[in-house]
XYZ file of C-alpha atoms in Angstrom:
484
model
C 114.434 -13.933 -32.088
C 116.443 -17.229 -32.185
C 116.692 -18.615 -35.474
C 116.858 -22.465 -35.743
C 119.701 -23.608 -37.746
C 121.432 -27.108 -38.385
C 125.201 -26.945 -38.105
C 125.644 -27.771 -41.623
C 123.573 -24.866 -43.046
C 125.000 -22.477 -40.158
C 128.432 -23.229 -41.415
C 127.583 -22.519 -45.011
C 125.913 -19.426 -44.209
C 129.030 -18.171 -42.278
C 131.272 -19.459 -45.432
C 129.051 -18.090 -48.075
C 128.142 -14.723 -46.486
C 131.378 -13.854 -44.518
C 134.163 -16.407 -45.491
C 135.075 -15.112 -48.827
C 136.721 -11.773 -49.949
C 138.836 -10.659 -52.946
C 137.377 -13.033 -55.470
C 136.552 -15.970 -53.236
C 139.471 -16.390 -51.017
C 138.287 -17.735 -47.569
C 139.021 -15.362 -44.722
C 137.401 -16.912 -41.679
C 138.294 -20.742 -42.302
C 141.596 -22.817 -42.561
C 142.523 -24.887 -45.367
C 140.637 -27.877 -43.809
C 137.485 -25.813 -43.464
C 137.678 -25.291 -39.844
C 137.432 -21.856 -38.079
C 140.396 -20.237 -38.617
C 142.958 -20.269 -35.995
C 144.317 -17.027 -34.733
C 146.532 -18.089 -31.734
C 150.271 -17.309 -31.392
C 153.039 -18.515 -29.086
C 152.063 -15.919 -26.728
C 148.490 -17.037 -26.437
C 149.813 -20.681 -25.966
C 152.240 -19.706 -23.386
C 149.275 -18.250 -21.473
C 147.185 -21.304 -21.931
C 150.285 -23.264 -20.631
C 150.849 -21.065 -17.627
C 147.092 -21.057 -16.822
C 147.451 -24.932 -16.929
C 150.529 -25.180 -15.019
C 150.779 -22.723 -12.340
C 147.402 -23.949 -10.969
C 146.829 -25.342 -7.466
C 150.054 -27.382 -7.709
C 152.131 -24.425 -6.739
C 150.226 -24.352 -3.511
C 151.471 -27.650 -2.279
C 155.074 -27.293 -3.219
C 156.377 -26.005 0.096
C 154.600 -29.257 1.739
C 156.340 -31.275 -0.817
C 159.840 -29.853 -0.206
C 159.206 -30.229 3.444
C 158.961 -33.958 3.046
C 161.831 -34.378 0.550
C 164.389 -31.932 2.073
C 166.755 -29.229 0.731
C 168.413 -31.606 -1.608
C 165.943 -34.203 -3.108
C 163.158 -31.633 -3.312
C 164.632 -29.034 -5.571
C 166.506 -31.743 -7.538
C 163.068 -33.649 -8.058
C 161.569 -30.459 -9.093
C 164.123 -29.668 -11.580
C 164.008 -33.117 -13.006
C 160.342 -33.009 -13.759
C 160.668 -29.652 -15.489
C 163.397 -31.075 -17.637
C 161.550 -34.132 -18.465
C 158.199 -32.156 -19.037
C 160.021 -29.780 -21.589
C 161.835 -32.586 -23.304
C 158.698 -34.761 -24.135
C 156.692 -31.680 -24.757
C 158.915 -30.823 -27.736
C 158.348 -34.560 -28.874
C 154.589 -34.201 -28.506
C 154.607 -30.775 -30.367
C 156.144 -32.763 -33.413
C 153.033 -34.935 -33.340
C 150.489 -32.403 -34.015
C 150.896 -33.262 -37.817
C 151.248 -36.532 -39.420
C 153.016 -37.961 -40.854
C 155.298 -34.657 -41.267
C 155.338 -32.325 -38.413
C 155.387 -29.240 -40.598
C 153.355 -30.129 -43.632
C 151.424 -33.309 -42.372
C 147.606 -33.523 -41.755
C 146.564 -31.956 -38.398
C 145.682 -33.890 -35.310
C 143.164 -31.850 -33.517
C 143.385 -33.900 -30.267
C 145.690 -35.887 -28.143
C 143.740 -38.996 -29.298
C 144.067 -37.917 -32.797
C 147.806 -37.666 -32.450
C 148.037 -41.248 -30.789
C 145.717 -42.863 -33.660
C 147.895 -41.211 -36.513
C 151.073 -42.378 -34.883
C 150.473 -45.406 -33.022
C 147.011 -46.847 -33.530
C 145.409 -49.924 -31.934
C 144.462 -50.153 -28.247
C 146.919 -47.388 -27.374
C 144.249 -44.915 -28.692
C 141.794 -46.331 -25.981
C 144.440 -46.382 -23.393
C 145.320 -42.666 -24.306
C 141.659 -41.561 -24.137
C 141.028 -43.257 -20.783
C 144.022 -41.724 -19.390
C 143.444 -38.213 -20.659
C 139.755 -37.774 -20.074
C 140.033 -39.564 -16.566
C 142.827 -37.225 -15.963
C 140.952 -34.130 -17.141
C 137.844 -34.908 -14.947
C 140.030 -35.422 -11.899
C 141.698 -32.020 -12.646
C 138.280 -30.106 -12.650
C 137.163 -31.839 -9.461
C 140.625 -30.996 -7.897
C 140.182 -27.292 -9.016
C 136.627 -27.029 -7.630
C 138.149 -28.282 -4.290
C 140.961 -25.735 -4.354
C 138.734 -22.674 -5.441
C 136.358 -23.401 -2.816
C 139.254 -23.593 -0.124
C 140.537 -20.132 -1.205
C 136.858 -18.495 -1.086
C 136.366 -19.951 2.310
C 139.647 -18.514 3.420
C 138.611 -15.122 2.307
C 135.379 -15.485 4.413
C 137.251 -16.854 7.493
C 139.846 -14.010 7.351
C 137.226 -11.471 7.273
C 135.260 -12.851 10.252
C 138.486 -12.984 12.308
C 139.016 -9.485 11.383
C 135.638 -8.245 12.368
C 135.016 -10.518 15.375
C 138.712 -11.168 16.733
C 140.912 -14.031 16.522
C 138.933 -15.965 19.355
C 135.837 -15.901 17.537
C 134.345 -19.201 15.900
C 134.409 -18.742 12.286
C 133.593 -22.241 11.031
C 132.664 -21.984 7.372
C 131.535 -24.815 5.034
C 133.310 -25.458 1.722
C 130.157 -26.602 -0.087
C 128.322 -23.411 -0.432
C 131.288 -22.032 -2.144
C 131.561 -24.987 -4.396
C 128.118 -24.489 -5.595
C 129.126 -20.868 -6.431
C 131.994 -21.916 -8.282
C 129.927 -24.306 -10.240
C 127.369 -21.968 -11.295
C 130.106 -19.779 -12.680
C 131.493 -22.584 -14.533
C 128.213 -23.588 -15.980
C 128.109 -20.071 -17.455
C 131.479 -20.154 -18.837
C 131.158 -23.722 -20.014
C 129.026 -22.335 -22.808
C 132.145 -20.863 -24.429
C 131.869 -22.873 -27.545
C 135.480 -24.199 -27.793
C 139.124 -23.905 -27.008
C 139.743 -21.326 -29.508
C 137.269 -18.547 -27.711
C 139.520 -19.007 -24.434
C 142.429 -16.829 -24.969
C 141.010 -13.901 -23.047
C 140.212 -16.065 -20.108
C 143.455 -17.785 -20.179
C 145.376 -14.313 -20.279
C 143.372 -13.182 -17.196
C 144.067 -16.417 -15.451
C 147.785 -16.259 -15.947
C 147.752 -12.961 -14.580
C 146.022 -14.134 -11.514
C 148.399 -16.941 -10.996
C 151.488 -14.573 -11.087
C 149.574 -12.333 -8.558
C 148.775 -14.907 -6.001
C 152.339 -16.694 -6.414
C 154.062 -13.234 -5.950
C 151.750 -12.563 -2.730
C 152.731 -15.954 -1.406
C 156.525 -15.494 -2.144
C 156.512 -12.178 -0.645
C 154.866 -13.129 2.692
C 157.411 -16.188 2.806
C 160.086 -13.737 2.383
C 158.802 -11.434 5.009
C 158.288 -14.393 7.445
C 161.956 -15.536 6.797
C 163.339 -12.116 7.363
C 161.429 -11.882 10.667
C 163.658 -14.277 12.077
C 161.097 -16.612 13.096
C 162.840 -19.991 14.091
C 161.711 -23.055 11.989
C 163.076 -26.518 11.721
C 164.449 -27.381 8.083
C 166.805 -29.994 7.218
C 168.560 -31.561 4.037
C 166.281 -34.640 4.348
C 162.991 -32.785 5.210
C 160.726 -33.908 7.825
C 162.245 -35.930 10.797
C 161.513 -39.651 11.663
C 160.554 -39.698 15.265
C 159.997 -35.898 15.613
C 157.757 -34.831 12.718
C 156.447 -38.185 11.372
C 156.758 -41.990 11.744
C 159.087 -44.060 9.484
C 156.033 -45.322 7.527
C 154.731 -41.754 7.101
C 157.978 -40.518 5.757
C 157.986 -42.898 3.104
C 154.302 -42.563 1.935
C 154.426 -38.725 2.219
C 157.686 -38.805 0.087
C 156.023 -40.603 -2.465
C 152.836 -38.426 -2.288
C 155.021 -35.148 -2.683
C 156.656 -36.670 -5.878
C 152.955 -36.921 -7.167
C 152.269 -33.193 -6.105
C 155.252 -32.177 -8.143
C 154.178 -34.230 -10.858
C 150.772 -32.583 -10.859
C 152.290 -29.231 -10.879
C 153.627 -29.820 -14.415
C 150.504 -31.392 -15.739
C 149.854 -29.616 -19.071
C 150.784 -32.339 -21.420
C 147.212 -33.445 -21.314
C 146.010 -30.575 -23.340
C 149.236 -29.685 -25.248
C 147.714 -30.757 -28.566
C 144.528 -29.122 -27.849
C 146.448 -25.821 -27.015
C 148.614 -26.208 -30.350
C 145.486 -26.474 -32.291
C 144.794 -22.873 -31.356
C 147.986 -21.815 -32.949
C 147.862 -20.261 -36.597
C 150.205 -21.814 -39.209
C 153.247 -19.713 -40.394
C 155.633 -20.119 -38.799
C 154.931 -23.901 -38.410
C 152.742 -24.707 -35.168
C 155.457 -27.086 -33.668
C 157.994 -24.393 -33.508
C 155.679 -21.802 -31.905
C 154.478 -24.403 -29.640
C 157.951 -25.350 -28.511
C 158.768 -21.676 -28.086
C 155.522 -21.459 -26.066
C 156.595 -24.673 -23.896
C 159.994 -23.047 -23.228
C 158.681 -19.738 -22.008
C 155.749 -21.575 -20.046
C 158.102 -23.914 -18.237
C 161.046 -21.776 -17.479
C 158.416 -19.041 -15.959
C 156.725 -21.791 -13.856
C 159.606 -23.294 -12.808
C 161.055 -20.226 -11.502
C 158.003 -19.468 -9.590
C 157.884 -23.184 -8.296
C 161.558 -23.119 -6.960
C 160.841 -19.783 -5.292
C 157.590 -20.694 -3.698
C 158.472 -24.278 -2.732
C 161.914 -23.391 -1.150
C 161.172 -20.098 0.204
C 157.836 -21.488 1.496
C 159.763 -24.331 3.222
C 162.266 -21.914 4.732
C 159.240 -19.770 6.025
C 157.428 -22.750 7.540
C 159.991 -25.504 8.027
C 159.043 -29.097 8.531
C 155.498 -28.155 9.553
C 154.730 -26.523 6.105
C 150.908 -26.822 5.344
C 149.532 -28.383 2.405
C 148.304 -25.208 0.962
C 151.105 -22.698 1.966
C 148.786 -19.602 1.544
C 146.505 -20.869 4.397
C 149.865 -21.315 6.582
C 149.902 -17.589 6.965
C 146.918 -17.584 8.989
C 143.620 -15.679 8.748
C 144.746 -12.679 10.343
C 146.947 -9.686 9.471
C 147.558 -8.483 7.032
C 144.148 -10.065 6.254
C 143.433 -7.817 3.144
C 146.678 -9.058 1.370
C 145.840 -12.804 1.911
C 142.212 -12.101 0.802
C 143.683 -10.779 -2.522
C 145.897 -13.848 -2.891
C 142.859 -16.080 -2.447
C 140.585 -14.056 -4.671
C 143.428 -14.256 -7.431
C 143.594 -18.186 -6.734
C 139.762 -18.341 -7.127
C 139.814 -16.437 -10.398
C 142.788 -18.082 -11.873
C 141.071 -21.661 -11.096
C 137.809 -20.333 -13.018
C 139.818 -20.012 -16.047
C 141.946 -23.117 -15.639
C 138.987 -25.261 -15.172
C 137.675 -24.367 -18.656
C 141.238 -24.981 -20.046
C 141.021 -28.550 -18.782
C 137.190 -29.186 -19.468
C 137.030 -27.919 -22.923
C 138.804 -31.217 -24.427
C 136.225 -33.195 -22.617
C 133.078 -31.159 -23.976
C 134.706 -31.407 -27.460
C 135.238 -35.090 -27.386
C 131.723 -35.794 -25.981
C 130.122 -33.455 -28.477
C 131.986 -34.730 -31.648
C 131.291 -38.352 -30.691
C 127.556 -37.592 -30.086
C 127.243 -35.899 -33.345
C 129.262 -38.765 -35.091
C 126.924 -41.511 -33.527
C 123.462 -39.717 -33.723
C 123.938 -37.522 -36.759
C 120.065 -37.215 -37.288
C 119.239 -36.406 -33.690
C 118.016 -32.809 -33.758
C 118.519 -32.436 -29.989
C 122.150 -33.114 -30.492
C 122.784 -31.237 -33.938
C 120.520 -28.285 -33.792
C 121.879 -24.871 -32.928
C 120.093 -21.583 -32.623
C 121.697 -18.522 -33.935
C 121.116 -15.654 -31.242
C 122.228 -12.068 -32.187
C 123.686 -10.615 -28.991
C 124.186 -6.725 -29.240
C 127.837 -5.506 -29.403
C 128.925 -9.245 -29.352
C 127.678 -10.512 -32.490
C 126.051 -14.004 -33.056
C 126.212 -16.707 -30.550
C 125.223 -20.176 -31.709
C 123.310 -21.806 -28.822
C 123.018 -25.647 -28.697
C 120.467 -27.111 -26.531
C 122.590 -30.428 -26.195
C 125.660 -28.344 -25.245
C 123.708 -26.569 -22.514
C 122.241 -29.626 -20.952
C 125.243 -31.920 -20.994
C 128.063 -29.137 -19.960
C 125.537 -28.133 -17.149
C 125.269 -31.712 -15.810
C 129.040 -32.234 -16.180
C 129.753 -29.194 -13.875
C 127.126 -30.405 -11.422
C 128.704 -33.849 -11.151
C 132.189 -32.601 -10.673
C 130.905 -30.193 -7.912
C 129.118 -33.183 -6.040
C 132.238 -35.261 -6.222
C 134.305 -32.593 -4.824
C 131.869 -32.246 -1.964
C 132.231 -35.934 -1.335
C 135.957 -35.953 -1.446
C 137.500 -32.762 -0.596
C 140.886 -33.796 0.060
C 143.194 -31.302 -1.422
C 146.878 -32.800 -1.109
C 146.013 -36.619 -1.602
C 143.787 -35.493 -4.586
C 146.531 -33.692 -6.395
C 149.114 -36.261 -5.902
C 146.882 -38.953 -7.182
C 146.064 -36.964 -10.370
C 149.446 -36.004 -10.982
C 150.737 -39.620 -10.714
C 148.031 -41.033 -12.986
C 148.631 -38.550 -15.669
C 152.548 -38.143 -15.736
C 153.592 -41.586 -17.129
C 151.196 -42.082 -19.782
C 150.518 -38.557 -21.132
C 153.651 -36.627 -20.335
C 156.265 -39.495 -20.945
C 154.924 -42.702 -22.570
C 153.084 -41.618 -25.631
C 155.174 -38.553 -26.426
C 158.200 -40.983 -26.543
C 156.438 -43.816 -28.492
C 155.142 -41.582 -31.056
C 158.637 -40.067 -31.616
C 160.225 -43.634 -31.772
C 157.522 -44.526 -34.355
C 157.494 -41.411 -36.328
C 161.231 -41.288 -36.786
C 161.703 -45.131 -37.112
C 164.368 -45.277 -34.456
C 165.879 -48.779 -34.574
C 165.303 -51.248 -31.876
C 168.289 -51.424 -29.206
C 169.999 -48.515 -30.758
C 171.470 -46.161 -28.155
C 168.706 -43.673 -28.530
C 165.955 -46.359 -28.361
C 167.624 -47.882 -25.119
C 167.877 -44.512 -23.289
C 164.462 -43.505 -24.225
C 163.037 -46.854 -22.913
C 165.141 -46.308 -19.663
C 163.543 -43.082 -19.201
C 160.052 -44.451 -19.911
C 160.622 -47.290 -17.350
C 162.016 -44.866 -14.659
C 159.050 -42.433 -15.015
C 156.508 -45.491 -14.610
C 158.356 -46.412 -11.409
C 158.169 -42.927 -10.087
C 154.391 -42.758 -11.170
C 153.443 -45.796 -9.380
C 155.278 -45.017 -6.022
C 153.412 -41.497 -6.232
C 150.152 -42.983 -6.660
C 150.739 -45.408 -3.922
C 151.510 -42.463 -1.327
C 148.480 -40.468 -2.677
C 146.097 -43.730 -2.106
C 147.502 -44.316 1.333
C 146.806 -40.643 2.096
C 143.426 -40.846 0.936
C 142.704 -44.012 2.670
C 143.806 -42.336 6.052
C 141.673 -39.362 5.321
C 138.689 -41.371 4.646
C 138.840 -43.168 7.931
C 137.626 -40.163 9.701
C 135.594 -38.119 7.046
C 131.939 -37.628 6.924
C 130.790 -36.868 3.454
C 129.325 -33.165 2.912
C 130.722 -32.169 6.283
C 133.539 -29.314 6.408
C 136.591 -30.223 8.172
C 137.240 -26.604 9.057
């Protein structure tokens, strides 16, 4: 039978009964009284790969097609270098004021509050959580596309290539949402390691399948048009389309590296000793090198396979025919990966909302009460009615928004553009300047400010391209109706 328990008494029971050994030494909590962190740079790398090799990799062949053989790979590498550089700065902001011995900052907002303060904390919160919501909506769209691809490929295989295998995305968005409602009851980020490892394996699997199919297509000798500058004005696109799509493709590439949004939250899972910032920098290096290698291969070889007609999702470009089983496996891997990635990005939202609610209404039993439920072979699970209701509502709302606006490429580009400058560039650099007291107008101060300004311009251009694409898509779209 479930036993009602207030969080404070639940916490004391855990500590008093299980939290001490060897004469009163805590074994299940950290020095700040929070649950003991058990993560390592390996689990952090899994979280990063799960967050980074997401649906962004699927659009890279299209992005390279818009930019061409020179600009495409150069921009891709530039984003990887900038992301790694700023991630090292952000990792040092996890503790303040000293990056090794200072007080822990549990969230991105906490880090900004400790280092910058003022209106920048609010700006960070709006940027981070709006971006996280957008990503969860985007992942709902992408997962449903992959589920539909499996359904259609099997339909064509059974009934022939001429069969009408129209399938709506909406039922699959509902299925995805139902799975997320269950997984969303995982209490916090610290319990997600197993899911991130599974999702990371899936991301390698479908990226490798897509890469293999691209290599096979290139080796088959089928002629496709590629060029140094990408799509050709007057042949593939108009002059205006060329400009807007180039901007949008930059947003897609930015989205492909969008993990700074949850970097501090990932770092908060790493146990101390060695220092968390050193472990996180190692995890960031491994994660970014691994993903960049896959991105270059998938983007460039995907472009070589499809040329200037590369689709927005390069796995769907192989059709729904033969080898149908291999494409089915790839799409199943995408769906499983996005199930895990959704949780990586929504857990900070859940944590923020629940922490804020407890602080604002500390006497409200609906918000603060938990029930200890003993689950055979799994131990005690603490069920919160508030957590159950609000997280379920969140998943339902993101699914409904995804049904209303199922625009894969435009959506990814806009999310990437909106998040890249403030969360990946501006805040890490500003916190570094403040923390290390870099003098104004010194050489280091000037080049960091130039980098910040340049990335702002890039983000604005990418956002403009994505908004233009969304406007064009909305002109002909009817809500809740499939385009397939």
